[in-house]
PDB file of C-alpha atoms in Angstrom:
ATOM      1  CA  MET A   1      87.416  62.378 -55.167  1.00 52.00           C
ATOM      2  CA  ASN A   2      86.434  60.688 -51.920  1.00 57.00           C
ATOM      3  CA  GLN A   3      86.598  56.960 -51.205  1.00 54.00           C
ATOM      4  CA  SER A   4      83.023  56.191 -52.228  1.00 53.00           C
ATOM      5  CA  ASP A   5      83.521  58.069 -55.523  1.00 57.00           C
ATOM      6  CA  ARG A   6      86.722  56.130 -56.257  1.00 55.00           C
ATOM      7  CA  LEU A   7      85.074  52.799 -55.561  1.00 53.00           C
ATOM      8  CA  SER A   8      81.976  53.659 -57.570  1.00 50.00           C
ATOM      9  CA  CYS A   9      84.136  54.371 -60.632  1.00 63.00           C
ATOM     10  CA  GLY A  10      86.197  51.229 -59.981  1.00 70.00           C
ATOM     11  CA  LYS A  11      89.480  52.969 -59.241  1.00 93.00           C
ATOM     12  CA  PRO A  12      90.836  52.339 -55.737  1.00 97.00           C
ATOM     13  CA  LEU A  13      93.617  54.526 -54.375  1.00 98.00           C
ATOM     14  CA  ILE A  14      96.812  52.566 -53.641  1.00 98.00           C
ATOM     15  CA  GLY A  15      99.580  53.936 -51.417  1.00 98.00           C
ATOM     16  CA  VAL A  16     102.989  52.776 -52.652  1.00 98.00           C
ATOM     17  CA  MET A  17     105.969  52.639 -50.309  1.00 98.00           C
ATOM     18  CA  PRO A  18     108.879  54.734 -51.639  1.00 97.00           C
ATOM     19  CA  LEU A  19     112.295  53.406 -52.583  1.00 94.00           C
ATOM     20  CA  TRP A  20     115.245  55.242 -51.029  1.00 89.00           C
ATOM     21  CA  ASP A  21     118.589  56.302 -52.531  1.00 88.00           C
ATOM     22  CA  GLU A  22     121.109  57.222 -49.830  1.00 84.00           C
ATOM     23  CA  LYS A  23     123.687  58.605 -52.259  1.00 84.00           C
ATOM     24  CA  LYS A  24     121.213  61.005 -53.841  1.00 86.00           C
ATOM     25  CA  ASP A  25     119.282  61.581 -50.608  1.00 83.00           C
ATOM     26  CA  SER A  26     116.057  61.023 -52.504  1.00 86.00           C
ATOM     27  CA  ILE A  27     113.046  58.792 -52.950  1.00 87.00           C
ATOM     28  CA  TRP A  28     112.492  57.065 -56.282  1.00 88.00           C
ATOM     29  CA  MET A  29     110.296  54.441 -57.919  1.00 94.00           C
ATOM     30  CA  LEU A  30     110.519  51.577 -60.417  1.00 94.00           C
ATOM     31  CA  PRO A  31     107.816  52.164 -63.053  1.00 96.00           C
ATOM     32  CA  GLY A  32     106.663  48.533 -63.014  1.00 97.00           C
ATOM     33  CA  TYR A  33     105.021  48.948 -59.605  1.00 98.00           C
ATOM     34  CA  LEU A  34     102.947  51.880 -60.819  1.00 98.00           C
ATOM     35  CA  ASP A  35     102.303  50.377 -64.267  1.00 98.00           C
ATOM     36  CA  GLY A  36     100.986  47.164 -62.704  1.00 98.00           C
ATOM     37  CA  LEU A  37      98.569  49.118 -60.533  1.00 98.00           C
ATOM     38  CA  LEU A  38      97.484  51.518 -63.274  1.00 98.00           C
ATOM     39  CA  GLU A  39      96.853  48.727 -65.765  1.00 97.00           C
ATOM     40  CA  ALA A  40      94.817  46.847 -63.161  1.00 97.00           C
ATOM     41  CA  GLY A  41      92.600  49.919 -62.719  1.00 97.00           C
ATOM     42  CA  ALA A  42      94.007  51.634 -59.608  1.00 98.00           C
ATOM     43  CA  ILE A  43      95.180  55.145 -58.839  1.00 98.00           C
ATOM     44  CA  PRO A  44      98.647  54.783 -57.269  1.00 98.00           C
ATOM     45  CA  PHE A  45     100.542  57.414 -55.319  1.00 96.00           C
ATOM     46  CA  ILE A  46     103.972  57.258 -53.702  1.00 96.00           C
ATOM     47  CA  PHE A  47     104.169  57.901 -49.969  1.00 96.00           C
ATOM     48  CA  PRO A  48     106.624  60.513 -48.707  1.00 93.00           C
ATOM     49  CA  PHE A  49     108.994  59.559 -45.929  1.00 88.00           C
ATOM     50  CA  ALA A  50     107.019  60.483 -42.825  1.00 78.00           C
ATOM     51  CA  PHE A  51     107.532  59.333 -39.267  1.00 80.00           C
ATOM     52  CA  ALA A  52     104.814  60.867 -37.124  1.00 92.00           C
ATOM     53  CA  GLU A  53     102.444  57.997 -36.415  1.00 94.00           C
ATOM     54  CA  ARG A  54      99.370  60.190 -36.640  1.00 95.00           C
ATOM     55  CA  ASP A  55     100.434  61.520 -40.051  1.00 95.00           C
ATOM     56  CA  LEU A  56     101.081  58.020 -41.376  1.00 96.00           C
ATOM     57  CA  GLU A  57      97.747  56.786 -40.056  1.00 96.00           C
ATOM     58  CA  ARG A  58      96.016  59.619 -41.903  1.00 96.00           C
ATOM     59  CA  LEU A  59      97.818  58.745 -45.137  1.00 96.00           C
ATOM     60  CA  VAL A  60      96.933  55.053 -44.822  1.00 97.00           C
ATOM     61  CA  ASN A  61      93.314  55.891 -44.105  1.00 96.00           C
ATOM     62  CA  LEU A  62      93.165  57.820 -47.399  1.00 96.00           C
ATOM     63  CA  CYS A  63      94.050  54.613 -49.237  1.00 98.00           C
ATOM     64  CA  ASP A  64      92.070  51.572 -50.292  1.00 98.00           C
ATOM     65  CA  GLY A  65      95.222  49.466 -50.448  1.00 98.00           C
ATOM     66  CA  ILE A  66      98.927  49.487 -49.562  1.00 98.00           C
ATOM     67  CA  LEU A  67     101.779  48.174 -51.722  1.00 98.00           C
ATOM     68  CA  LEU A  68     104.937  47.270 -49.795  1.00 98.00           C
ATOM     69  CA  THR A  69     107.738  47.437 -52.363  1.00 98.00           C
ATOM     70  CA  GLY A  70     111.208  45.871 -52.633  1.00 97.00           C
ATOM     71  CA  GLY A  71     114.537  47.490 -51.878  1.00 95.00           C
ATOM     72  CA  HIS A  72     116.622  47.544 -48.711  1.00 95.00           C
ATOM     73  CA  ASP A  73     117.164  44.620 -46.395  1.00 97.00           C
ATOM     74  CA  VAL A  74     114.845  44.416 -43.410  1.00 98.00           C
ATOM     75  CA  SER A  75     116.878  45.117 -40.283  1.00 97.00           C
ATOM     76  CA  PRO A  76     117.342  42.022 -38.076  1.00 97.00           C
ATOM     77  CA  GLU A  77     116.581  44.269 -35.116  1.00 96.00           C
ATOM     78  CA  LEU A  78     112.892  43.965 -36.100  1.00 96.00           C
ATOM     79  CA  TYR A  79     113.011  40.282 -35.147  1.00 97.00           C
ATOM     80  CA  GLY A  80     115.452  40.478 -32.254  1.00 96.00           C
ATOM     81  CA  GLU A  81     118.715  39.513 -33.963  1.00 97.00           C
ATOM     82  CA  SER A  82     122.045  41.230 -34.509  1.00 97.00           C
ATOM     83  CA  PRO A  83     123.019  41.883 -38.142  1.00 96.00           C
ATOM     84  CA  LEU A  84     125.521  39.542 -39.761  1.00 95.00           C
ATOM     85  CA  GLU A  85     128.655  41.614 -40.210  1.00 93.00           C
ATOM     86  CA  GLY A  86     129.019  43.062 -43.680  1.00 92.00           C
ATOM     87  CA  LEU A  87     125.943  41.349 -45.105  1.00 94.00           C
ATOM     88  CA  ILE A  88     123.053  43.698 -44.255  1.00 95.00           C
ATOM     89  CA  ASP A  89     122.091  46.866 -46.120  1.00 95.00           C
ATOM     90  CA  ALA A  90     119.158  48.138 -44.087  1.00 95.00           C
ATOM     91  CA  CYS A  91     117.326  51.464 -44.046  1.00 94.00           C
ATOM     92  CA  GLU A  92     116.149  52.158 -40.512  1.00 92.00           C
ATOM     93  CA  LYS A  93     113.739  54.916 -41.489  1.00 93.00           C
ATOM     94  CA  ARG A  94     112.013  52.683 -44.044  1.00 95.00           C
ATOM     95  CA  ASP A  95     111.621  49.955 -41.437  1.00 97.00           C
ATOM     96  CA  ARG A  96     110.224  52.418 -38.915  1.00 96.00           C
ATOM     97  CA  MET A  97     107.761  53.996 -41.329  1.00 97.00           C
ATOM     98  CA  GLU A  98     106.566  50.784 -42.958  1.00 97.00           C
ATOM     99  CA  LYS A  99     106.017  49.088 -39.608  1.00 97.00           C
ATOM    100  CA  ILE A 100     103.522  51.813 -38.714  1.00 97.00           C
ATOM    101  CA  VAL A 101     101.950  51.707 -42.189  1.00 98.00           C
ATOM    102  CA  LEU A 102     101.525  47.926 -42.069  1.00 98.00           C
ATOM    103  CA  LYS A 103     100.014  47.880 -38.587  1.00 98.00           C
ATOM    104  CA  THR A 104      97.616  50.699 -39.485  1.00 98.00           C
ATOM    105  CA  ALA A 105      96.563  48.977 -42.718  1.00 98.00           C
ATOM    106  CA  LEU A 106      95.962  45.720 -40.869  1.00 98.00           C
ATOM    107  CA  LYS A 107      93.917  47.427 -38.184  1.00 98.00           C
ATOM    108  CA  SER A 108      91.735  49.227 -40.724  1.00 97.00           C
ATOM    109  CA  GLY A 109      91.267  46.226 -43.023  1.00 98.00           C
ATOM    110  CA  LYS A 110      93.044  47.691 -46.053  1.00 98.00           C
ATOM    111  CA  ALA A 111      94.118  45.452 -48.907  1.00 98.00           C
ATOM    112  CA  ILE A 112      97.875  44.801 -48.665  1.00 98.00           C
ATOM    113  CA  LEU A 113     100.332  43.423 -51.196  1.00 99.00           C
ATOM    114  CA  GLY A 114     103.996  42.828 -50.318  1.00 98.00           C
ATOM    115  CA  ILE A 115     106.700  42.285 -52.941  1.00 98.00           C
ATOM    116  CA  CYS A 116     110.215  40.971 -52.127  1.00 98.00           C
ATOM    117  CA  ARG A 117     111.218  43.183 -49.186  1.00 98.00           C
ATOM    118  CA  GLY A 118     107.478  43.453 -48.575  1.00 98.00           C
ATOM    119  CA  ILE A 119     107.054  39.757 -47.758  1.00 98.00           C
ATOM    120  CA  GLN A 120     110.062  39.960 -45.443  1.00 98.00           C
ATOM    121  CA  LEU A 121     108.834  43.091 -43.664  1.00 98.00           C
ATOM    122  CA  ILE A 122     105.358  41.620 -43.135  1.00 98.00           C
ATOM    123  CA  ASN A 123     106.790  38.442 -41.643  1.00 98.00           C
ATOM    124  CA  ALA A 124     109.246  40.300 -39.382  1.00 98.00           C
ATOM    125  CA  VAL A 125     106.723  42.858 -38.100  1.00 98.00           C
ATOM    126  CA  LEU A 126     104.182  40.137 -37.309  1.00 98.00           C
ATOM    127  CA  GLY A 127     106.604  38.086 -35.231  1.00 98.00           C
ATOM    128  CA  GLY A 128     108.495  35.873 -37.685  1.00 98.00           C
ATOM    129  CA  THR A 129     112.206  35.735 -38.491  1.00 98.00           C
ATOM    130  CA  LEU A 130     114.261  35.961 -41.662  1.00 98.00           C
ATOM    131  CA  TYR A 131     117.299  34.392 -43.184  1.00 98.00           C
ATOM    132  CA  GLN A 132     119.580  37.410 -43.105  1.00 98.00           C
ATOM    133  CA  ASP A 133     121.635  36.042 -45.994  1.00 97.00           C
ATOM    134  CA  LEU A 134     120.659  32.939 -47.954  1.00 98.00           C
ATOM    135  CA  PRO A 135     124.149  32.040 -49.227  1.00 97.00           C
ATOM    136  CA  ALA A 136     125.471  32.111 -45.654  1.00 97.00           C
ATOM    137  CA  GLN A 137     122.493  30.580 -43.825  1.00 98.00           C
ATOM    138  CA  HIS A 138     120.582  28.510 -46.390  1.00 98.00           C
ATOM    139  CA  PRO A 139     122.925  27.543 -49.254  1.00 97.00           C
ATOM    140  CA  SER A 140     121.095  26.054 -52.213  1.00 97.00           C
ATOM    141  CA  GLU A 141     121.375  25.304 -55.910  1.00 97.00           C
ATOM    142  CA  VAL A 142     118.237  27.396 -56.493  1.00 97.00           C
ATOM    143  CA  VAL A 143     119.155  30.791 -57.953  1.00 97.00           C
ATOM    144  CA  HIS A 144     117.510  33.323 -55.647  1.00 97.00           C
ATOM    145  CA  HIS A 145     119.616  36.279 -56.801  1.00 96.00           C
ATOM    146  CA  GLN A 146     119.659  36.229 -60.581  1.00 97.00           C
ATOM    147  CA  GLU A 147     121.556  38.468 -62.970  1.00 96.00           C
ATOM    148  CA  ALA A 148     119.790  40.788 -65.423  1.00 96.00           C
ATOM    149  CA  PRO A 149     117.488  40.681 -67.317  1.00 96.00           C
ATOM    150  CA  TYR A 150     115.140  40.525 -64.361  1.00 95.00           C
ATOM    151  CA  ASP A 151     111.948  39.878 -66.316  1.00 95.00           C
ATOM    152  CA  LEU A 152     113.033  36.306 -67.124  1.00 96.00           C
ATOM    153  CA  PRO A 153     112.257  33.431 -64.727  1.00 97.00           C
ATOM    154  CA  SER A 154     114.957  32.113 -62.413  1.00 97.00           C
ATOM    155  CA  HIS A 155     113.327  29.060 -60.826  1.00 98.00           C
ATOM    156  CA  ALA A 156     110.035  27.251 -60.305  1.00 98.00           C
ATOM    157  CA  ALA A 157     107.666  27.519 -57.345  1.00 98.00           C
ATOM    158  CA  ALA A 158     104.965  25.088 -56.232  1.00 98.00           C
ATOM    159  CA  VAL A 159     101.620  26.768 -55.498  1.00 98.00           C
ATOM    160  CA  ALA A 160      99.501  25.291 -52.694  1.00 98.00           C
ATOM    161  CA  ALA A 161      96.282  23.871 -54.154  1.00 98.00           C
ATOM    162  CA  ASP A 162      94.113  25.210 -51.315  1.00 97.00           C
ATOM    163  CA  SER A 163      95.495  28.762 -51.497  1.00 98.00           C
ATOM    164  CA  PRO A 164      94.003  31.968 -52.879  1.00 98.00           C
ATOM    165  CA  LEU A 165      97.047  32.227 -55.162  1.00 98.00           C
ATOM    166  CA  TYR A 166      96.120  28.899 -56.772  1.00 98.00           C
ATOM    167  CA  ARG A 167      92.570  30.133 -57.342  1.00 98.00           C
ATOM    168  CA  CYS A 168      93.957  33.322 -58.866  1.00 98.00           C
ATOM    169  CA  LEU A 169      96.564  31.752 -61.165  1.00 98.00           C
ATOM    170  CA  GLU A 170      94.735  28.445 -61.753  1.00 97.00           C
ATOM    171  CA  CYS A 171      97.945  26.432 -61.746  1.00 97.00           C
ATOM    172  CA  GLY A 172     100.069  24.527 -59.247  1.00 98.00           C
ATOM    173  CA  ARG A 173     103.500  25.311 -60.644  1.00 98.00           C
ATOM    174  CA  ILE A 174     104.812  28.664 -61.784  1.00 98.00           C
ATOM    175  CA  LEU A 175     108.116  30.114 -62.934  1.00 98.00           C
ATOM    176  CA  VAL A 176     109.307  33.195 -61.079  1.00 98.00           C
ATOM    177  CA  ASN A 177     112.130  35.688 -61.290  1.00 98.00           C
ATOM    178  CA  SER A 178     114.245  36.146 -58.178  1.00 97.00           C
ATOM    179  CA  CYS A 179     116.444  38.934 -56.847  1.00 97.00           C
ATOM    180  CA  HIS A 180     116.882  38.632 -53.083  1.00 97.00           C
ATOM    181  CA  HIS A 181     119.320  37.379 -50.470  1.00 97.00           C
ATOM    182  CA  GLN A 182     116.964  37.487 -47.483  1.00 98.00           C
ATOM    183  CA  ALA A 183     113.860  35.312 -47.060  1.00 98.00           C
ATOM    184  CA  VAL A 184     111.250  34.107 -44.582  1.00 98.00           C
ATOM    185  CA  LYS A 185     112.791  31.727 -42.042  1.00 98.00           C
ATOM    186  CA  THR A 186     110.275  31.241 -39.205  1.00 98.00           C
ATOM    187  CA  LEU A 187     106.761  32.066 -40.360  1.00 98.00           C
ATOM    188  CA  ALA A 188     104.903  34.636 -38.259  1.00 98.00           C
ATOM    189  CA  PRO A 189     101.722  33.569 -36.424  1.00 98.00           C
ATOM    190  CA  GLY A 190      98.622  34.118 -38.539  1.00 98.00           C
ATOM    191  CA  LEU A 191     100.398  33.769 -41.894  1.00 99.00           C
ATOM    192  CA  THR A 192     100.063  30.800 -44.258  1.00 98.00           C
ATOM    193  CA  PRO A 193     102.389  29.846 -47.142  1.00 98.00           C
ATOM    194  CA  MET A 194     100.951  29.923 -50.670  1.00 98.00           C
ATOM    195  CA  ALA A 195     104.019  28.931 -52.723  1.00 98.00           C
ATOM    196  CA  MET A 196     107.378  27.288 -52.090  1.00 98.00           C
ATOM    197  CA  ALA A 197     110.690  27.131 -53.951  1.00 98.00           C
ATOM    198  CA  PRO A 198     112.278  23.697 -54.500  1.00 98.00           C
ATOM    199  CA  ASP A 199     114.692  24.334 -51.608  1.00 98.00           C
ATOM    200  CA  GLY A 200     111.904  25.051 -49.127  1.00 98.00           C
ATOM    201  CA  ILE A 201     112.029  28.858 -49.200  1.00 98.00           C
ATOM    202  CA  ILE A 202     108.571  30.430 -48.875  1.00 98.00           C
ATOM    203  CA  GLU A 203     107.818  32.261 -52.114  1.00 98.00           C
ATOM    204  CA  ALA A 204     104.338  33.547 -51.279  1.00 98.00           C
ATOM    205  CA  LEU A 205     102.109  33.845 -48.220  1.00 98.00           C
ATOM    206  CA  TYR A 206      98.805  35.284 -47.081  1.00 98.00           C
ATOM    207  CA  MET A 207      96.846  36.056 -43.929  1.00 98.00           C
ATOM    208  CA  PRO A 208      93.579  34.080 -43.882  1.00 98.00           C
ATOM    209  CA  SER A 209      92.042  36.323 -41.209  1.00 98.00           C
ATOM    210  CA  HIS A 210      92.558  39.551 -43.194  1.00 98.00           C
ATOM    211  CA  PRO A 211      90.367  40.627 -46.127  1.00 98.00           C
ATOM    212  CA  PHE A 212      93.416  40.656 -48.425  1.00 98.00           C
ATOM    213  CA  LEU A 213      97.037  40.354 -47.366  1.00 98.00           C
ATOM    214  CA  TRP A 214      99.199  38.651 -49.975  1.00 99.00           C
ATOM    215  CA  ALA A 215     102.960  38.777 -50.311  1.00 99.00           C
ATOM    216  CA  VAL A 216     105.345  37.310 -52.874  1.00 98.00           C
ATOM    217  CA  GLN A 217     109.104  36.941 -52.806  1.00 98.00           C
ATOM    218  CA  TRP A 218     109.545  37.407 -56.552  1.00 98.00           C
ATOM    219  CA  HIS A 219     109.126  40.559 -58.672  1.00 98.00           C
ATOM    220  CA  PRO A 220     105.892  40.786 -60.712  1.00 98.00           C
ATOM    221  CA  GLU A 221     106.715  44.450 -61.404  1.00 98.00           C
ATOM    222  CA  PHE A 222     109.693  43.318 -63.520  1.00 97.00           C
ATOM    223  CA  SER A 223     107.887  40.514 -65.372  1.00 97.00           C
ATOM    224  CA  LEU A 224     104.644  42.427 -65.946  1.00 96.00           C
ATOM    225  CA  ARG A 225     104.995  42.686 -69.741  1.00 95.00           C
ATOM    226  CA  ARG A 226     105.749  39.049 -70.499  1.00 95.00           C
ATOM    227  CA  ASP A 227     104.026  37.165 -67.679  1.00 97.00           C
ATOM    228  CA  GLU A 228     100.255  36.861 -67.314  1.00 98.00           C
ATOM    229  CA  ASN A 229     100.594  35.585 -63.738  1.00 98.00           C
ATOM    230  CA  SER A 230     102.257  38.863 -62.744  1.00 98.00           C
ATOM    231  CA  ARG A 231      99.335  40.811 -64.159  1.00 98.00           C
ATOM    232  CA  LYS A 232      96.868  38.522 -62.376  1.00 98.00           C
ATOM    233  CA  ILE A 233      98.507  39.243 -59.007  1.00 98.00           C
ATOM    234  CA  PHE A 234      98.211  43.005 -59.485  1.00 98.00           C
ATOM    235  CA  ALA A 235      94.631  42.550 -60.686  1.00 98.00           C
ATOM    236  CA  ALA A 236      93.676  40.474 -57.622  1.00 98.00           C
ATOM    237  CA  PHE A 237      95.140  43.119 -55.297  1.00 98.00           C
ATOM    238  CA  VAL A 238      93.415  46.014 -57.041  1.00 98.00           C
ATOM    239  CA  SER A 239      90.121  44.111 -57.139  1.00 97.00           C
ATOM    240  CA  ALA A 240      90.333  43.490 -53.388  1.00 98.00           C
ATOM    241  CA  ALA A 241      91.169  47.152 -52.756  1.00 98.00           C
ATOM    242  CA  ALA A 242      88.115  48.124 -54.777  1.00 97.00           C
ATOM    243  CA  GLY A 243      85.954  45.885 -52.610  1.00 93.00           C
ATOM    244  CA  ARG A 244      85.391  43.177 -55.206  1.00 75.00           C
ATOM    245  CA  SER A 245      86.182  39.502 -54.668  1.00 52.00           C
ATOM    246  CA  GLU A 246      89.561  38.225 -55.854  1.00 46.00           C
TER     247      GLU A 246
END
């Protein structure tokens, strides 16, 4: 099925960034990412680990959209800092691959959705910085790294009234789950916040100049079953990848 056939039947092809398990030397995937895409009407597939730029460009060009998943810390080297000792669990080959994937997807106008690590990677690659560790660098009473179960909300977030996220969710305050210790610090040029935590941490952002680049700090793949807002975010992404308005 070529791209025009996929779009004519309403099923865009979404490339999903793989999760990596060092101990098992293997890629893996949380089902919520794929379930969210499938239920929104997409055809998801998991990227292999590949590092040749030409190969990655070909893979991205097969897709209608790219999902940047959670997982490892983003290496501070991407934004010109040294790692805080003992606090960073990065995966250099993920950073290297996803940097190429993101830049290719931006260049070709693909729909892009970042989740957790995804929002951090987008910001770092585009010239922003991160809090390497929130407890050490931005202590707060807001619970950003909750205990299980992860489908329950951890804190509130204020949604900007003039943002695409507000138009999608039709509300100015949402409850989100939270499982991260890194976060956006200095926002990259060209990105605009869409939601904020009570302590000032950016919870969602977008790129106004791109057809669809959204990123959220929380985990809609965990809260998919019980939270309509999570389903709406996947639906907006898949709709954009299919060439329909959000």
